[in-house]
Amino acid sequence: MELLLIRHGLTRANLERRFCGRTDWPLLPESLLDLDQLAHSGALPTVEVVCHTGLLRTIQTAERLFPGVPTQGMPSLAEFDFGDFEALTHDDLQGDPAYVRWLAEYETMACPNGESQRDFQDRVRWGFRDLTMDWT
């Protein structure tokens, strides 16, 4: 089994440098065009299935790059859950004591109503384990 990891196309949150994990931002129109160009460039391999996180930006990326290929949602591979910091920027949060503490202890401390780096890594690790068990 070969695994190809592709990051989703650009969203407004990416351009604005917002913490974006669980908010369901769509891709920017220009990113959709870039994905269409890549899909028709011949640079992508042939694949049997495309997994996505279930968020719109990942579904749009999968469908644009690999039209007609079966897809499977895998929420366990979703991006980091920033909890109360979601959709905010570093500048928005600079004076927040919870944010300052989280920056110092992000590996073990969860964002308020979110997850820690360790939680994220464990979740994704289990997601990849499930993925490889499903397709081997």
Coordinates of C-alpha atoms in Angstrom, one line a residue:
M1 CA 0.0 0.0 0.0
E2 CA 1.2 3.5 -0.9
L3 CA -0.1 6.5 0.9
L4 CA -0.1 10.0 -0.6
L5 CA -0.8 12.9 1.7
I6 CA -2.1 16.1 0.2
R7 CA -2.9 19.3 2.1
H8 CA -6.2 21.0 1.2
G9 CA -6.3 24.1 -1.0
L10 CA -6.3 27.6 0.4
T11 CA -9.1 29.1 2.5
R12 CA -9.6 32.7 3.7
A13 CA -8.6 31.5 7.1
N14 CA -5.2 30.4 5.8
L15 CA -4.6 33.8 4.2
E16 CA -5.7 35.7 7.3
R17 CA -3.4 33.4 9.4
R18 CA -6.3 32.2 11.6
F19 CA -6.3 29.2 13.8
C20 CA -8.4 26.9 11.7
G21 CA -9.0 23.3 12.6
R22 CA -12.7 22.5 12.9
T23 CA -14.4 25.5 11.3
D24 CA -15.7 24.4 7.9
W25 CA -14.1 27.1 5.7
P26 CA -14.6 26.6 1.9
L27 CA -11.7 26.9 -0.5
L28 CA -11.1 30.2 -2.2
P29 CA -12.2 30.4 -5.9
E30 CA -8.6 30.8 -7.0
S31 CA -7.6 27.7 -5.1
L32 CA -10.3 25.7 -6.9
L33 CA -8.8 26.8 -10.2
D34 CA -5.3 25.9 -9.0
L35 CA -6.6 22.4 -8.0
D36 CA -8.3 22.0 -11.4
Q37 CA -5.0 22.9 -13.2
L38 CA -3.1 20.4 -11.1
A39 CA -5.7 17.7 -11.7
H40 CA -5.3 18.1 -15.4
S41 CA -1.5 18.5 -15.4
G42 CA -0.7 14.8 -15.4
A43 CA 1.4 15.2 -12.2
L44 CA -0.8 13.3 -9.9
P45 CA -0.7 9.5 -9.6
T46 CA -3.7 7.2 -10.2
V47 CA -5.4 6.4 -6.9
E48 CA -8.0 3.9 -5.8
V49 CA -9.6 5.9 -3.1
V50 CA -9.3 9.3 -1.6
C51 CA -9.8 9.9 2.1
H52 CA -10.7 13.3 3.5
T53 CA -11.6 14.6 7.0
G54 CA -15.2 15.4 6.2
L55 CA -14.6 19.2 6.2
L56 CA -15.7 21.0 3.1
R57 CA -12.2 22.2 2.2
T58 CA -10.9 18.6 2.2
I59 CA -13.8 17.3 0.3
Q60 CA -13.4 20.1 -2.3
T61 CA -9.7 19.3 -2.7
A62 CA -10.4 15.5 -3.1
E63 CA -13.1 16.0 -5.6
R64 CA -11.1 18.5 -7.7
L65 CA -7.9 16.6 -7.7
F66 CA -9.4 13.1 -8.2
P67 CA -12.8 13.5 -9.9
G68 CA -14.7 10.2 -10.1
V69 CA -12.5 8.5 -7.5
P70 CA -14.4 7.0 -4.5
T71 CA -13.9 9.1 -1.3
Q72 CA -14.1 8.2 2.3
G73 CA -14.5 10.5 5.3
M74 CA -12.0 10.0 8.1
P75 CA -12.7 12.6 10.9
S76 CA -9.9 11.1 13.0
L77 CA -7.4 12.7 10.5
A78 CA -9.0 16.2 11.0
E79 CA -6.8 19.1 11.8
F80 CA -6.0 20.3 15.3
D81 CA -9.0 21.3 17.5
F82 CA -8.2 24.8 18.7
G83 CA -11.3 25.0 20.8
D84 CA -12.0 28.6 22.0
F85 CA -9.0 29.8 19.9
E86 CA -10.6 28.6 16.7
A87 CA -10.9 31.2 13.9
L88 CA -8.9 33.8 15.9
T89 CA -5.4 35.0 15.1
H90 CA -2.3 35.3 17.2
D91 CA -2.8 39.0 17.4
D92 CA -6.4 38.5 18.6
L93 CA -5.2 36.3 21.5
Q94 CA -1.9 37.9 22.6
G95 CA -3.4 39.3 25.8
D96 CA -5.3 36.2 26.8
P97 CA -3.7 34.4 29.8
A98 CA -5.1 31.0 28.6
Y99 CA -3.4 31.5 25.2
V100 CA -0.1 32.5 26.7
R101 CA -0.2 29.5 29.0
W102 CA -1.2 27.2 26.1
L103 CA 1.8 28.5 24.0
A104 CA 4.1 27.5 26.8
E105 CA 2.6 24.1 27.4
Y106 CA 0.9 23.2 24.1
E107 CA 2.2 19.6 24.1
T108 CA 0.3 18.6 27.2
M109 CA -2.2 21.4 27.8
A110 CA -5.4 21.5 25.7
C111 CA -6.7 24.7 24.3
P112 CA -9.8 25.7 26.3
N113 CA -12.6 23.4 24.8
G114 CA -10.0 22.0 22.4
E115 CA -7.2 19.4 22.4
S116 CA -3.5 19.3 23.3
Q117 CA -0.8 18.5 20.9
R118 CA -0.4 15.0 22.5
D119 CA -4.2 14.4 22.1
F120 CA -4.0 15.5 18.5
Q121 CA -1.0 13.2 17.8
D122 CA -2.7 10.2 19.4
R123 CA -6.0 10.8 17.5
V124 CA -4.2 11.1 14.1
R125 CA -2.0 8.1 14.9
W126 CA -5.1 6.0 15.6
G127 CA -6.6 7.3 12.4
F128 CA -3.7 6.2 10.3
R129 CA -3.7 2.8 12.1
D130 CA -7.4 2.4 11.1
L131 CA -6.7 3.6 7.6
T132 CA -3.9 1.1 7.0
M133 CA -5.9 -1.7 8.5
D134 CA -8.9 -0.9 6.2
W135 CA -6.8 -0.9 3.1
T136 CA -4.2 -3.6 3.6

